[in-house]
Every structure is written in C-alpha cells, then in structure tokens.
C-alpha cells in the first residue's frame, strides 16, 4: 500500500483518447517530473482537487504527447489515495511510452483489480461493493447494469448492516445473561422478543437467498435450449432470433452436429440461446455425440424451445415426447410449431400430455414471422421480477453461499429458542450467523479470498 502504482485504464488498442491512472503516496511527485503545464508555475502537487491541467509529457526534454491531467486528493478519490489520471491520445505507442516513463520514475505496474482493492482496503467501499464494480464493467444489459449499480451504491450492504445490528442486539443480551450465569433468576433477554427478532432476520435472509436464482439469471443470462428433430428449423430460428446467419442452414438432415451458443438482449434481459443437433436415430458417431450434447443442453437450460415441423407435428411429438418431456421437469417449455407458411392451419396446437404451463406458438422462421410473440413468451417463461433501482437481489455465488450458511445458523437459533436451549449454544450460532454476513462485506475475509476476487478484475480498475 506504500507503493505508487500505475496502469492504462482504458481498453487495449487504438482509440481517440486513453487514460493512464496513477495512485499512491508519490503520485503527484512522480507525475510532476514528467508533466509540464502549459501555464507557467502550475504543478499537479499544488493543484486543487477535482481539477484538470493541460500540459505536455516530456522525456529528456522531448515531447511525448500533449495531455490533460486530472487531480484527485486523498482521501476523496476512488482509491482513497492521491491519484492522477492522465488523458493522452489513444496511440498504443504513446500509452506505452508514458507508462514506461512512470515506471522509470518509481511507479509499479498495477495488478488486476489493484485500484479497487486499495479502495476496499482504505474503507472507500466494502467487499460486496467492490465486487459490484467488476459486475458493472461486465454488464451488457439494462438488468445487469441496474443490479450492479444498486449493489455498488451500497443497497445490499445497507440491508446486511441492518441484519447484523439486529443479530448483535440478540447476541449482546444473550451474552449478558452468560456473564451473570451464577444468578439464575436474572434474564436480560425476553425469549419471545428474541424469537420475534430471529424470525424477522430469518425472513429477510431467506428472501435474499431466494432472490439469487433471478439475480444469477439476470447477471449470467437465461440459458435457453433449442431442440427438436432434424430439419425442423432450429438453426433458422436461431438465426432469426440473433438477426444474423450464425448457424448453417440446409435441407440436409443432421447439418448441425454440435452445440452453437449466442446471446440476445430482450427487453433488457440477456438470453443465452443454445442451438443443438437434431434428435433422431443415427449410426453416425459424430452426429450421435452431438445428439447426446443436445440432451445435456436441455438439462442445463431454464427454458426449452421445442421446435416442431408443423407439417408433421403429430409424428414428431409422438417420437420425441418420451425423451424430451422427462428432461423438462421444473423448466419452462415452449412448443414452437414452425413452417406455418407450409401449413397455416395446424391441428396440433391443442397438445396434451405436456407439463402444466407449457406455452405454444405457430410461426415461420423462414419468413421471419412471429418473432415479437416469441419474445413475449420468452419473457413470460423467464418469470423475472420487475426491477427498480431499489431492488436488493443477490447475483454473486459467494454472497449466496454465505447467506445460505447464515440462514442455517439463524434457523438453529430459532430451534434453540423454541426448546429453551442453553444460552451459550444459542450465542455460538448467533456468532456464526454474524460471521457469515460479515464475510460478504469483507470484514473477516482472508487475503487468499481477496486475491481470488480481485485477480478477475481487469488491469487499470
């Protein structure tokens, strides 16, 4: 933390502008050795916070580039340290030249996520907020962006803080009784009050834990498997949804031999479509492997699009029902009767024997009809809550695991209170619950965990 670090904070490659970030105790001193303001007498070290200076980066008296330098003073910066952000032209040569000059003057190249890690270590944000920074950078949809922004601004942290304060209240009362264990007549903690508080905490943590399914779907995309017999139009449908020729389309049965994946953003939600090999009896070893992967894709999916050739719907349903329907248990199933251009008045839309809630649609992927209705069905099948800027939804696996353990601990507390268990056992479960909640925000996290979290950040952030 005593070293001054630097890194290119903009994306690799050539662009109009690039930003080089410098943070640490010597940030102003090092940058002033290279930066020369156009206005005489101006230096970064004497500049007010949150201001810009226009000047030139010099190397042994020779100009490298004209730049803008932004000044951020400790503790009111992203990292909590003195920070300079140099905006130069986006030439990769210029970026590397400035970076090498900074290193020669005493900077060290930053590790992945080291700026955000310093912000965490300096108390500018807790660990859950730091992780949200990475989620915000990686967001590709409105839903992902909204959740990451809420978490980065502390929505999740505030909820956890409220839970911890209630837990600490119970713990203090329980442990006060233990201090006066010799006086059995003393009872500082009203058992009914403790039961009520524990029930409130259990409901709140249960709600947060249950939100993970929706949060994970929004963050990573909802997996959708496109399955059906060969030549039913699966690849044509994928190309229609993606609005590009991603998959090869032909009249030859078994054209798709392997799984093809891509994503589509629908109404701010990311769907991950998986086009699979057509399911049929085959002696072709490679095609058989592709078909086996089709069944695996169904197991991984939350939504299954079963594409059926409308001209032979009855036959295809009879052939595949026994193989497909058992794998769709607990999933949303949409039957897509394709090729409506060849058979505009199907008789098989009133299908029976399918899981409750199965949706149906008739369309022509070839003629690109029915896309809007299919997207509406996908949003219904996703069954995601309408999100607002104040929603607290868990999206991180580490947070979910910690919440699950905390939930187990508070339920043991509830059980202990119901059977009048000794206070020292209840206190132990309370402390365990507090520990797991504290782990989420980084109050008890080890260096190994921190290293693993920040190693997945990009360099420069």
mmCIF file of N, CA and C in Angstrom, residues 1 78-79 111-123 125 127 130 447 450-451 453-455 457 461:
data_model
loop_
_atom_site.group_PDB
_atom_site.id
_atom_site.type_symbol
_atom_site.label_atom_id
_atom_site.label_comp_id
_atom_site.label_asym_id
_atom_site.label_seq_id
_atom_site.Cartn_x
_atom_site.Cartn_y
_atom_site.Cartn_z
ATOM 1 N N UNK A 1 0.827 -1.208 0.000
ATOM 2 C CA UNK A 1 0.000 0.000 0.000
ATOM 3 C C UNK A 1 0.864 1.262 0.000
ATOM 4 N N UNK A 78 -11.084 7.677 -5.756
ATOM 5 C CA UNK A 78 -11.612 6.312 -5.868
ATOM 6 C C UNK A 78 -10.860 5.360 -4.947
ATOM 7 N N UNK A 79 -9.541 5.456 -4.924
ATOM 8 C CA UNK A 79 -8.730 4.557 -4.103
ATOM 9 C C UNK A 79 -8.570 5.044 -2.674
ATOM 10 N N UNK A 111 -1.477 -4.475 -10.417
ATOM 11 C CA UNK A 111 -2.005 -5.816 -10.638
ATOM 12 C C UNK A 111 -3.486 -5.715 -11.021
ATOM 13 N N UNK A 112 -4.075 -6.784 -11.578
ATOM 14 C CA UNK A 112 -5.512 -6.746 -11.892
ATOM 15 C C UNK A 112 -6.336 -6.381 -10.658
ATOM 16 N N UNK A 113 -7.198 -5.398 -10.798
ATOM 17 C CA UNK A 113 -8.090 -5.010 -9.708
ATOM 18 C C UNK A 113 -7.439 -4.287 -8.550
ATOM 19 N N UNK A 114 -6.169 -3.903 -8.674
ATOM 20 C CA UNK A 114 -5.469 -3.349 -7.519
ATOM 21 C C UNK A 114 -5.996 -1.973 -7.116
ATOM 22 N N UNK A 115 -6.463 -1.171 -8.056
ATOM 23 C CA UNK A 115 -7.033 0.126 -7.693
ATOM 24 C C UNK A 115 -8.294 -0.077 -6.840
ATOM 25 N N UNK A 116 -9.161 -1.013 -7.262
ATOM 26 C CA UNK A 116 -10.382 -1.277 -6.494
ATOM 27 C C UNK A 116 -10.052 -1.929 -5.160
ATOM 28 N N UNK A 117 -9.024 -2.792 -5.147
ATOM 29 C CA UNK A 117 -8.621 -3.414 -3.890
ATOM 30 C C UNK A 117 -8.146 -2.354 -2.894
ATOM 31 N N UNK A 118 -7.414 -1.361 -3.389
ATOM 32 C CA UNK A 118 -6.980 -0.289 -2.496
ATOM 33 C C UNK A 118 -8.172 0.520 -1.992
ATOM 34 N N UNK A 119 -9.178 0.713 -2.859
ATOM 35 C CA UNK A 119 -10.395 1.403 -2.411
ATOM 36 C C UNK A 119 -11.051 0.630 -1.269
ATOM 37 N N UNK A 120 -11.068 -0.698 -1.375
ATOM 38 C CA UNK A 120 -11.629 -1.538 -0.309
ATOM 39 C C UNK A 120 -10.780 -1.448 0.955
ATOM 40 N N UNK A 121 -9.460 -1.586 0.805
ATOM 41 C CA UNK A 121 -8.573 -1.577 1.962
ATOM 42 C C UNK A 121 -8.592 -0.220 2.673
ATOM 43 N N UNK A 122 -8.852 0.849 1.920
ATOM 44 C CA UNK A 122 -8.884 2.188 2.510
ATOM 45 C C UNK A 122 -10.276 2.599 2.978
ATOM 46 N N UNK A 123 -11.207 1.650 2.981
ATOM 47 C CA UNK A 123 -12.538 1.919 3.515
ATOM 48 C C UNK A 123 -13.440 2.741 2.625
ATOM 49 N N UNK A 125 -15.141 1.492 0.140
ATOM 50 C CA UNK A 125 -16.273 0.619 -0.163
ATOM 51 C C UNK A 125 -16.048 -0.702 0.537
ATOM 52 N N UNK A 127 -16.536 -5.055 0.542
ATOM 53 C CA UNK A 127 -16.165 -6.043 -0.471
ATOM 54 C C UNK A 127 -17.292 -6.309 -1.456
ATOM 55 N N UNK A 130 -17.157 -3.586 -3.918
ATOM 56 C CA UNK A 130 -16.003 -3.742 -4.803
ATOM 57 C C UNK A 130 -16.291 -4.779 -5.884
ATOM 58 N N UNK A 447 -6.777 -12.973 3.057
ATOM 59 C CA UNK A 447 -6.013 -12.460 1.913
ATOM 60 C C UNK A 447 -6.167 -13.361 0.698
ATOM 61 N N UNK A 450 -9.419 -12.469 -0.954
ATOM 62 C CA UNK A 450 -9.271 -11.172 -1.614
ATOM 63 C C UNK A 450 -8.481 -11.304 -2.905
ATOM 64 N N UNK A 451 -7.394 -12.053 -2.858
ATOM 65 C CA UNK A 451 -6.579 -12.254 -4.052
ATOM 66 C C UNK A 451 -7.365 -12.905 -5.168
ATOM 67 N N UNK A 453 -10.673 -12.814 -5.595
ATOM 68 C CA UNK A 453 -11.709 -11.902 -6.093
ATOM 69 C C UNK A 453 -11.114 -10.872 -7.043
ATOM 70 N N UNK A 454 -10.050 -10.183 -6.625
ATOM 71 C CA UNK A 454 -9.529 -9.073 -7.420
ATOM 72 C C UNK A 454 -8.707 -9.538 -8.615
ATOM 73 N N UNK A 455 -8.260 -10.783 -8.618
ATOM 74 C CA UNK A 455 -7.497 -11.302 -9.762
ATOM 75 C C UNK A 455 -8.346 -11.372 -11.018
ATOM 76 N N UNK A 457 -10.458 -9.026 -11.949
ATOM 77 C CA UNK A 457 -10.679 -7.687 -12.469
ATOM 78 C C UNK A 457 -9.753 -7.423 -13.654
ATOM 79 N N UNK A 461 -8.310 -1.210 -13.199
ATOM 80 C CA UNK A 461 -9.502 -0.979 -12.378
ATOM 81 C C UNK A 461 -9.357 -1.762 -11.082
#
